XYZ file of C-alpha atoms in Angstrom:
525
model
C 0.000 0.000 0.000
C 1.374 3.440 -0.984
C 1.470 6.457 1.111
C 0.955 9.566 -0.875
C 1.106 13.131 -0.003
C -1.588 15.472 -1.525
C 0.823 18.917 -1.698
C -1.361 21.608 -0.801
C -0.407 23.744 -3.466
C -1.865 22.747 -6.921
C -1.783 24.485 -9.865
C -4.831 25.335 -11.231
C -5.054 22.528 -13.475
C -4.153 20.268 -10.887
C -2.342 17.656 -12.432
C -3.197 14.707 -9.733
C -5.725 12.146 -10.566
C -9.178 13.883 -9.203
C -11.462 11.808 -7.771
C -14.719 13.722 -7.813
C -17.864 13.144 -5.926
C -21.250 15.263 -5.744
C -23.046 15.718 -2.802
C -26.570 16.910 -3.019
C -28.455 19.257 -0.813
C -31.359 16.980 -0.462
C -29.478 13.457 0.209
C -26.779 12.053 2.240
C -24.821 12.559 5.323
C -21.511 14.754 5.463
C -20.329 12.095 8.241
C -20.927 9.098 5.444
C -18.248 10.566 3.196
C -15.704 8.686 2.235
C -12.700 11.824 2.394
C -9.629 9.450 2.022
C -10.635 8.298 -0.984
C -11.953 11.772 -2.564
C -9.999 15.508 -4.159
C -13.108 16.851 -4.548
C -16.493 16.925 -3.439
C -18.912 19.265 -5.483
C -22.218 20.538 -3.130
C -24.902 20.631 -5.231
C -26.870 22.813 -6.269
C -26.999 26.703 -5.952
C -29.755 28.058 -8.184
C -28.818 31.090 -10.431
C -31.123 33.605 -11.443
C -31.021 35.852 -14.365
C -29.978 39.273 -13.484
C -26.608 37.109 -11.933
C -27.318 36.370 -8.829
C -28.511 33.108 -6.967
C -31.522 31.998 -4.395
C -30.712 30.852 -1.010
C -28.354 27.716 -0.861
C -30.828 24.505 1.042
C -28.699 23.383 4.122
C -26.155 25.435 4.121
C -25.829 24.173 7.717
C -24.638 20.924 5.801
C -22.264 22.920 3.365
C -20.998 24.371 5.881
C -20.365 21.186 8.143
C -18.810 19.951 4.473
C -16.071 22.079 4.017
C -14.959 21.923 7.540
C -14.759 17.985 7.699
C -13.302 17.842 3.828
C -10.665 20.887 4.673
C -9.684 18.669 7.729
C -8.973 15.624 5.307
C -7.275 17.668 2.391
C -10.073 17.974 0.234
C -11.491 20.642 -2.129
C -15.101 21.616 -2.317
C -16.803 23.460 -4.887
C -20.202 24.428 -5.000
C -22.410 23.089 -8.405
C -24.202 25.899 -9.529
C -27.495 24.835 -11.752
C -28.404 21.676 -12.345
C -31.155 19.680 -14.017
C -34.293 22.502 -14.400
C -32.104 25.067 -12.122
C -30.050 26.190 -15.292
C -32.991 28.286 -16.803
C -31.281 31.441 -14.945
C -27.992 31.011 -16.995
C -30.639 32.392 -20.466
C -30.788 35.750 -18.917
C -26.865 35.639 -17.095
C -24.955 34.806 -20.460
C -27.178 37.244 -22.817
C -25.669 40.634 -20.586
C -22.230 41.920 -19.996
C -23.856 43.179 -16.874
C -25.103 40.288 -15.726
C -22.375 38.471 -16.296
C -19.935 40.049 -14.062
C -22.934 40.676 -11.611
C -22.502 36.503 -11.317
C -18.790 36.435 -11.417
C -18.757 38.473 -8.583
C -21.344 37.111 -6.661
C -20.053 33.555 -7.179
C -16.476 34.896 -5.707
C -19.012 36.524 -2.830
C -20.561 33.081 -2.499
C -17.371 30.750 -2.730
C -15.454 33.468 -0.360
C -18.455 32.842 2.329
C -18.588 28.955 3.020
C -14.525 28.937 2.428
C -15.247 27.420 -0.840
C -11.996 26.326 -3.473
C -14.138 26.929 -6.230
C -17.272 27.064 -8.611
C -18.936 23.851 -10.346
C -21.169 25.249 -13.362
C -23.743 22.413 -15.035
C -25.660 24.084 -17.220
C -27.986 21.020 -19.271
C -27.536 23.230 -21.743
C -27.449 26.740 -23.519
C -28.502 26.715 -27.255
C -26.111 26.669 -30.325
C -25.429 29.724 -32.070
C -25.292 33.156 -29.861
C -26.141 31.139 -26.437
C -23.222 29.261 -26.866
C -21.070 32.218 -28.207
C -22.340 33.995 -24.897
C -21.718 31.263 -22.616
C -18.585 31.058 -23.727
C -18.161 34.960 -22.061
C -19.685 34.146 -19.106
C -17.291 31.102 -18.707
C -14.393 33.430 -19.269
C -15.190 35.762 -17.182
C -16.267 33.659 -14.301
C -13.095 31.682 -14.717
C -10.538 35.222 -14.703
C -12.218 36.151 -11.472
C -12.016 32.864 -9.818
C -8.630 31.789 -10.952
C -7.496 35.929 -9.977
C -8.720 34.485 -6.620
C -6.922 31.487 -6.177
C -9.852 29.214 -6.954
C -11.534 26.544 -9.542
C -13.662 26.819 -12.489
C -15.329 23.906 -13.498
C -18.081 22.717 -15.817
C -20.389 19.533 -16.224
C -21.076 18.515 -19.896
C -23.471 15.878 -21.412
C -21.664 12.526 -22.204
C -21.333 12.444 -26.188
C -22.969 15.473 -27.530
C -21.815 19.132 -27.194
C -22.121 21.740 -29.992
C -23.414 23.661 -27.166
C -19.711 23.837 -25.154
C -17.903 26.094 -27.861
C -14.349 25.200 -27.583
C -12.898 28.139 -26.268
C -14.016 26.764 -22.492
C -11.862 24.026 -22.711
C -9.120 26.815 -22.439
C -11.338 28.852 -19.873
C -11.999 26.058 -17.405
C -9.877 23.872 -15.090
C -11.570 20.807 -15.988
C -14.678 19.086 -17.339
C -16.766 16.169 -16.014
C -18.506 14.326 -18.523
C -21.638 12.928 -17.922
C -21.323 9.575 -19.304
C -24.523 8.406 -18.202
C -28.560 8.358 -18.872
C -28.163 7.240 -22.354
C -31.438 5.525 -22.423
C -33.814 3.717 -19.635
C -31.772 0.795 -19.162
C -28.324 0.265 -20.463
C -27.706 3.941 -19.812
C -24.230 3.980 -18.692
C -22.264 1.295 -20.283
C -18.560 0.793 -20.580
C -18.794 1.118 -24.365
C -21.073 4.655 -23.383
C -17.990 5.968 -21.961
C -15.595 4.898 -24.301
C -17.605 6.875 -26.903
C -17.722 9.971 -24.476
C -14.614 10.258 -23.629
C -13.241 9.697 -27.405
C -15.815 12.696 -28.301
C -14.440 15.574 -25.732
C -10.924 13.995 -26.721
C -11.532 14.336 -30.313
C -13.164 18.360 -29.693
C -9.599 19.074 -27.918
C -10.232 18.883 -24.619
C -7.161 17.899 -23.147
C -6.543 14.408 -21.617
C -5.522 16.415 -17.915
C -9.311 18.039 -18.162
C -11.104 15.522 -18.815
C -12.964 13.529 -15.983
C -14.862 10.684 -16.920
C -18.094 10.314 -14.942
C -20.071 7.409 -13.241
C -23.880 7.046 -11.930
C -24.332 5.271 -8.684
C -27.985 4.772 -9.687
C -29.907 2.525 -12.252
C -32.482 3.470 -15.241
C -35.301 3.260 -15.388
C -36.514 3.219 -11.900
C -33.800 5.470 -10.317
C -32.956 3.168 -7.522
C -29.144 3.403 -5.972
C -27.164 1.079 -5.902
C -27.423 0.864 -2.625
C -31.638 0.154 -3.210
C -30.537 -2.493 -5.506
C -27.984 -3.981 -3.187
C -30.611 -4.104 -0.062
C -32.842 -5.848 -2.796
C -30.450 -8.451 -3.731
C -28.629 -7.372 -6.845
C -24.932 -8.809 -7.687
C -22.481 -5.780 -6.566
C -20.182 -7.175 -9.847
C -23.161 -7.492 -11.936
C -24.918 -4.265 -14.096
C -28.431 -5.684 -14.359
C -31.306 -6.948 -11.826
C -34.825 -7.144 -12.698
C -34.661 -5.118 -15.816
C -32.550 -2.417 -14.006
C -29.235 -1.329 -15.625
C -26.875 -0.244 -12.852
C -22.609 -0.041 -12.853
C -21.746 -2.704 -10.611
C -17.966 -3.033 -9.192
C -16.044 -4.454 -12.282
C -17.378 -1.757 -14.538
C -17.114 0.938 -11.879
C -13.319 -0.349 -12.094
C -13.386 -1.153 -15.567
C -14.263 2.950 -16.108
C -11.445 3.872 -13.830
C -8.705 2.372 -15.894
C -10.518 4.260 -18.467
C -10.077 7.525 -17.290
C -6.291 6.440 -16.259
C -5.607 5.530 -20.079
C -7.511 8.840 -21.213
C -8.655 11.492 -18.673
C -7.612 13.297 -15.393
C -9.929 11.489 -12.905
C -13.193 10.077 -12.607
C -16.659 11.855 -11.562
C -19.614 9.800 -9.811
C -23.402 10.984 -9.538
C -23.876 10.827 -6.653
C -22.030 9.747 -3.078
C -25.459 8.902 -1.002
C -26.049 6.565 -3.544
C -23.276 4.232 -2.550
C -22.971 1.293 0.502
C -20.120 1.199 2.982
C -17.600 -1.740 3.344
C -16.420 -3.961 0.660
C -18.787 -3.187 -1.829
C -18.540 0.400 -1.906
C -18.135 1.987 -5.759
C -15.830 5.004 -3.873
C -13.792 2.318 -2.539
C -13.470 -0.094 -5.918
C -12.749 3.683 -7.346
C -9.899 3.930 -5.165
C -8.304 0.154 -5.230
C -8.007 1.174 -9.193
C -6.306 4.411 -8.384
C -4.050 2.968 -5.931
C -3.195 0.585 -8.134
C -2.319 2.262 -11.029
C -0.291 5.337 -10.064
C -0.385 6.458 -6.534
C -1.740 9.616 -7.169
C -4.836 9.793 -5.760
C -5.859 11.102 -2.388
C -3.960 10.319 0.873
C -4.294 6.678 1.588
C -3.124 6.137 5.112
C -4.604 2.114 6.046
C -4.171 -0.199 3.546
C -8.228 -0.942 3.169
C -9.196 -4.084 2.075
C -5.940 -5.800 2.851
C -5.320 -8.709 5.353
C -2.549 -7.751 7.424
C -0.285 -8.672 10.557
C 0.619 -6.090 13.540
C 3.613 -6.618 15.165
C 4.342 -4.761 18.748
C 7.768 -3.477 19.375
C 8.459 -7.092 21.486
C 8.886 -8.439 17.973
C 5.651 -10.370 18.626
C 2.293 -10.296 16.769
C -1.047 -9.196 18.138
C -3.443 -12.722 18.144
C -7.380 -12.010 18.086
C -7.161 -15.260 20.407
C -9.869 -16.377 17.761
C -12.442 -14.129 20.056
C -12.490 -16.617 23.393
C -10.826 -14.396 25.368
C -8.749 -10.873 25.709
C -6.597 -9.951 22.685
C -2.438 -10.298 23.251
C 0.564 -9.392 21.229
C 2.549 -12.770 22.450
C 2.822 -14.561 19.188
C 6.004 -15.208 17.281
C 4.499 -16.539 13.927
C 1.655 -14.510 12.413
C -1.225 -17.451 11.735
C -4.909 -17.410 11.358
C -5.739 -15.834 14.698
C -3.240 -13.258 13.908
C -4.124 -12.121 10.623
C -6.941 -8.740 10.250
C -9.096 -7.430 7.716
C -8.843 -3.793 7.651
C -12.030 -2.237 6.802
C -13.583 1.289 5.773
C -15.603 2.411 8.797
C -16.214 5.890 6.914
C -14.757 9.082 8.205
C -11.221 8.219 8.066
C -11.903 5.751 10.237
C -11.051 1.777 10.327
C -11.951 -1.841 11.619
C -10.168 -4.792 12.294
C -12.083 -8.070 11.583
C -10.370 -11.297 12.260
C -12.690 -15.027 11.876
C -15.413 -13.125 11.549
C -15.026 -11.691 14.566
C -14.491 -7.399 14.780
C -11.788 -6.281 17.551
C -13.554 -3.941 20.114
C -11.718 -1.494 22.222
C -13.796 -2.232 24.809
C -14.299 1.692 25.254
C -10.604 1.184 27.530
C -12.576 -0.092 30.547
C -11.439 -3.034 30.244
C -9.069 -5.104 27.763
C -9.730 -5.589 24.132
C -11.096 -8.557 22.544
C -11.780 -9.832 19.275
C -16.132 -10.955 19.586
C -18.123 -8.381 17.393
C -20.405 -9.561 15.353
C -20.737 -6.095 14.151
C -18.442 -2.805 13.735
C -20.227 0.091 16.114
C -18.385 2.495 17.744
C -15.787 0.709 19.907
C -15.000 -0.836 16.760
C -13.939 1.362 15.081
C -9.975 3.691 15.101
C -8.206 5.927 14.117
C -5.129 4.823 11.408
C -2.180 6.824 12.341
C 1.181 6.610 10.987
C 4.185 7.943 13.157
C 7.471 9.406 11.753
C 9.305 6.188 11.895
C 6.777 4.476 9.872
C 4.959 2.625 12.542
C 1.243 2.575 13.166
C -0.975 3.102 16.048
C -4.633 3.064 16.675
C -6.398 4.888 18.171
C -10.343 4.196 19.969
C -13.117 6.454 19.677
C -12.759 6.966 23.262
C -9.533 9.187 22.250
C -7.003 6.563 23.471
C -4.329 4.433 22.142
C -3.931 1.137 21.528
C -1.048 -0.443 24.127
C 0.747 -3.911 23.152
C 1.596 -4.347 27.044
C 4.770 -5.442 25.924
C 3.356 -8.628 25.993
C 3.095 -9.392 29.353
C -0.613 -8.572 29.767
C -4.327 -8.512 27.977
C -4.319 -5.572 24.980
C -5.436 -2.134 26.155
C -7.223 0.978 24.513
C -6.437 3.395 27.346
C -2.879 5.134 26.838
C -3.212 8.697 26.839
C 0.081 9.428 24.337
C 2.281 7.252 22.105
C 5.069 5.573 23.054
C 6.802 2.372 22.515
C 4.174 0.139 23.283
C 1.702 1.814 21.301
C 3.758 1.923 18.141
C 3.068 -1.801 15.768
C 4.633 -2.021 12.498
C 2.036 -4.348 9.905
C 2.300 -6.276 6.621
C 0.293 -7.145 4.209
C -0.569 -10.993 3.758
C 0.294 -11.165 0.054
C 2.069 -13.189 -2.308
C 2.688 -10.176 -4.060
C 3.526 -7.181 -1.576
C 6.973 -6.064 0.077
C 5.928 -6.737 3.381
C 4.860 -9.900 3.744
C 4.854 -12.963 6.519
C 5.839 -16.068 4.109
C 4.688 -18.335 7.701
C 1.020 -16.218 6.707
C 0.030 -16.499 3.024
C -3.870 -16.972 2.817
C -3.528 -19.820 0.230
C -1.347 -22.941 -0.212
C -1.013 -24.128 -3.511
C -2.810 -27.054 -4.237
C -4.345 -29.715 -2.105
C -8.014 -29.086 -0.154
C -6.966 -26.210 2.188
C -7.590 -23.547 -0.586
C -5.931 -22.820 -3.107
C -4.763 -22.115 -7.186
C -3.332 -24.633 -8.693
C -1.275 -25.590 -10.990
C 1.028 -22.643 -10.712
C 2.389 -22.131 -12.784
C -0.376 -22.426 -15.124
C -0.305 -22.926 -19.649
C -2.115 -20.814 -21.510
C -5.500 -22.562 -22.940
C -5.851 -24.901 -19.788
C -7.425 -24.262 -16.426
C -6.944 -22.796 -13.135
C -8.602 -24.300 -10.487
C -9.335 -22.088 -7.609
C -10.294 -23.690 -3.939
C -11.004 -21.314 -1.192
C -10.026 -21.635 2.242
C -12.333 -21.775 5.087
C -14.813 -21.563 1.935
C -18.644 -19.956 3.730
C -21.530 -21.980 1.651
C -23.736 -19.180 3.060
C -21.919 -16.399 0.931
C -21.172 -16.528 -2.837
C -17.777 -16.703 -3.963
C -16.536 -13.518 -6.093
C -13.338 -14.205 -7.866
C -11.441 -11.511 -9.916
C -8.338 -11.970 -12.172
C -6.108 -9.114 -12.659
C -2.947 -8.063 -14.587
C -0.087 -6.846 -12.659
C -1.153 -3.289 -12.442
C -4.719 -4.050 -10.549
C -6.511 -3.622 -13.791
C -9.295 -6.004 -13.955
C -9.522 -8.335 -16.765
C -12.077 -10.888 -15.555
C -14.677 -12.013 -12.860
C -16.448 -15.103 -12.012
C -19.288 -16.101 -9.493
C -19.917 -19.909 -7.950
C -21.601 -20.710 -5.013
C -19.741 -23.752 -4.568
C -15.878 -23.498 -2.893
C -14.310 -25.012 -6.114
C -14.182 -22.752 -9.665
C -12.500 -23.203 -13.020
C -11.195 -20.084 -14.176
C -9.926 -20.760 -18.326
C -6.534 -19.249 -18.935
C -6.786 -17.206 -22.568
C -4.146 -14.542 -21.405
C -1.335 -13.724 -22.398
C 2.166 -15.515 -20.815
C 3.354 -13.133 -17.905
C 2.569 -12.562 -13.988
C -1.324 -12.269 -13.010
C -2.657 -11.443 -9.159
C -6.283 -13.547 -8.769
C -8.359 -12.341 -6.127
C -10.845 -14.306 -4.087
C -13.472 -13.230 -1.957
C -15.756 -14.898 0.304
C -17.997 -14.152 3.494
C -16.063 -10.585 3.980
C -12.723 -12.376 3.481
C -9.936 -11.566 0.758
C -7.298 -13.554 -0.592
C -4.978 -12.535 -3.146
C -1.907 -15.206 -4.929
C 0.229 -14.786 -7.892
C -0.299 -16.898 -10.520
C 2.381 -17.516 -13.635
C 0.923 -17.803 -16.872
C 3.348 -20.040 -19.311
């Protein structure tokens, strides 16, 4: 897992990957928001009217609350002005010089207010012709009088049509998200969709830095979320249930790599519309970005991972396989000391070992390992000290102590010392850290695992999972060396045969069952 540092001065092009997420005024919870994983969040929307200026922003209570909790995790917030129906203001704004610089200025009022970075416009869409020609004025001067400020300009476009956007606002504007999405009432936001879009704003000139592919977290035609269609029963890898057309993981991941290979970032309509935990679109967003480059937001717990903790005895923390109070006694990192790190939202993160979640036990007393779910003793703080090493920290404001060893685990050290420093690694066949006494598969054999390995191209890989759950389906993904996703099966049996058509060269295959993760290399010949 990389550590990267966001600097916190960026050009106004801002050449890091942006990961972009809307937040509307009517849905969602500030305190749901996924920060670590997000460059920008856009509140939307403020309503222009025509002589330039705007109504009253809804909840600016939760705009406000927003900024301060995005701010605090190095994240920018602009405000999406429009919208939908609330564009009709923008007819009288663009067609007067006054007016124009009436909104300029009161957007700079606006943004200057709620410590905004910047201003999100989504107009949907001025007419061709003068309209356009106008809007292209408005857009520039909007975009001197932010940018003379020190903040964004930004604009929303429609996903492959555009005679509308002259191109003079591709110079104007720091970027573009395009909304590759609602392309009819049920395949409305395919892969192929956004392969056309993002070829079309390409093709116009807009360049590769500026342009941000966008994703819906939300089906056609019913307009269910994902997370509806999740609590209903639909496949999180799949794009289809009962005549609903939704972007599932792979193609939420499959668009990523997109927007790698030809954009600046990725956009998704909108955040509330997600689920927490391991099938969470802003996290599968953020495995890909990981992945490929390192340069997305700060990642600072290596989510999704199965890793060891190791006090500064030189032993390993043990769950004790939830019978009794946690220790950090062991020598060789097994089963009962291997954890799940988890997104508990906020920055926040859980530790889940058989099953089990570790509790801090609020510090009155010491920690176990015998949650069945993640509530608030369940849940730290990630926080990585200058010499590399880790501590956690319980929502009761207190740190995680090893004891040295010589006693039960405790959550009730008021500063950071030795004993609450733990170095981890990642159970992997593939990372840098890794405990070769701790891999989650064995080749071959009934314990779980891929065999053979190395594999021929044209035969098959047989995948066995370990400590397979017949109550919970078995996802398994097959990826090239970069994370990029180039296949994914479902079984509800423990056993699958996975066909090898790729390539010779190094592959990482991914299992998942009943919460767990596994990950092994596998050699294609």
């Amino acid at each position: 897992m990389l550590l990267v540092l966001l600097s916190s001065l960026m050009t106004p092009a801002e050449a890091q990957f942006k990961v972009v997420g809307y937040l509307p005024t009517w849905a969602g919870s500030v305190s749901d928001i996924q920060f670590s994983k997000l460059t920008h969040v856009n509140y939307a929307f403020l309503i222009p009217t025509s002589n330039g200026g705007y109504q009253s922003i809804e909840n600016p209570s939760k705009l406000q609350s927003l900024v301060t909790a995005a701010h605090a995790n190095g994240v920018k917030v602009l405000v999406s002005v429009g919208g939908g129906g609330g564009g009709d203001g923008f007819h009288g704004i663009v067609a007067s010089a006054t007016n124009r610089v009436n909104f300029a200025n009161n957007m700079l009022a606006f943004a200057n207010q709620y410590n905004l970075d910047g201003i999100d416009i989504d107009w949907e869409y001025p007419s061709d012709g003068t309209e356009a020609n106008n809007f292209l004025l408005m857009m520039q001067q909007l975009s001197a009088t932010m940018h003379n400020n020190g903040k964004l300009c930004t604009i929303a476009v429609i996903g492959n049509y555009g005679t509308h956007i002259v191109t003079g606002v591709f110079d104007t504007v720091d970027y573009l998200t395009i909304m590759a999405y609602d392309d009819n009432d049920y395949q409305h936001s395919t892969y192929n969709l956004a392969v056309e879009c993002m070829n079309y704003w390409r093709g116009r000139g807009v360049p590769a830095a500026k342009a941000i592919l966008g994703v819906p977290f939300y089906c056609r035609p019913t307009w269910e979320t994902y997370a509806q269609l999740l609590a209903q029963g639909a496949d999180p890898y799949s794009d289809t249930y009962n005549g609903k057309g939704y972007n599932g993981i792979t193609t939420i991941k499959n668009k990523t790599n997109l927007a790698f290979d030809q954009g600046g970032g990725i956009m998704m309509w909108e955040l509330s519309g997600d689920v927490s935990g391991q099938y969470s679109l802003v996290s599968a967003i953020h495995e890909v970005v990981v992945n490929r480059s390192g340069s997305g937001p700060v990642v600072t717990a290596p989510i999704g991972k199965t890793i060891w903790l190791q006090g500064n005895n030189a032993l390993y923390v043990s769950s004790e396989n939830g019978t009794k109070a946690m220790n950090c006694n062991r020598t060789v990192p097994q089963g009962w000391e291997q954890f799940i790190v988890g997104d508990a939202g906020n920055g926040k993160v859980t530790l889940q070992s058989m099953n089990k979640f570790v509790s801090s036990e609020n510090g009155a007393q010491a920690m176990t390992c015998n949650r069945a779910t993640a509530q608030g003793w369940e849940q730290f703080d990630w926080l990585v000290n200058a010499d590399s090493t880790i501590s956690l920290r319980g929502n009761n404001g207190l740190y995680v102590s090893s004891e040295n060893g010589a006693q039960a685990m405790n959550c009730n050290r008021t500063s950071i010392q030795g004993w609450e420093k733990f170095k981890y690694g990642i159970v992997t066949a593939t990372g840098t850290r890794v405990a070769t006494a701790a891999l989650n598969f064995v080749t071959g054999g009934t314990q779980g695992g891929i065999y053979p390995n190395p594999v021929q191209k044209g035969s098959a890989l047989t995948v066995t999972v370990k400590q397979y759950n017949a109550n919970a389906p078995v996802h398994v993904t097959v990826m090239d060396i970069t994370g990029k996703t180039l296949a994914q099966y479902k079984t509800g049996t423990g056993t699958i045969n996975i066909p090898v058509k790729y390539l010779p060269g190094t592959y990482l295959v991914k299992i998942e069952n009943a919460g767990n993760s596994y990950v092994q290399k596998v050699i294609v010949k």
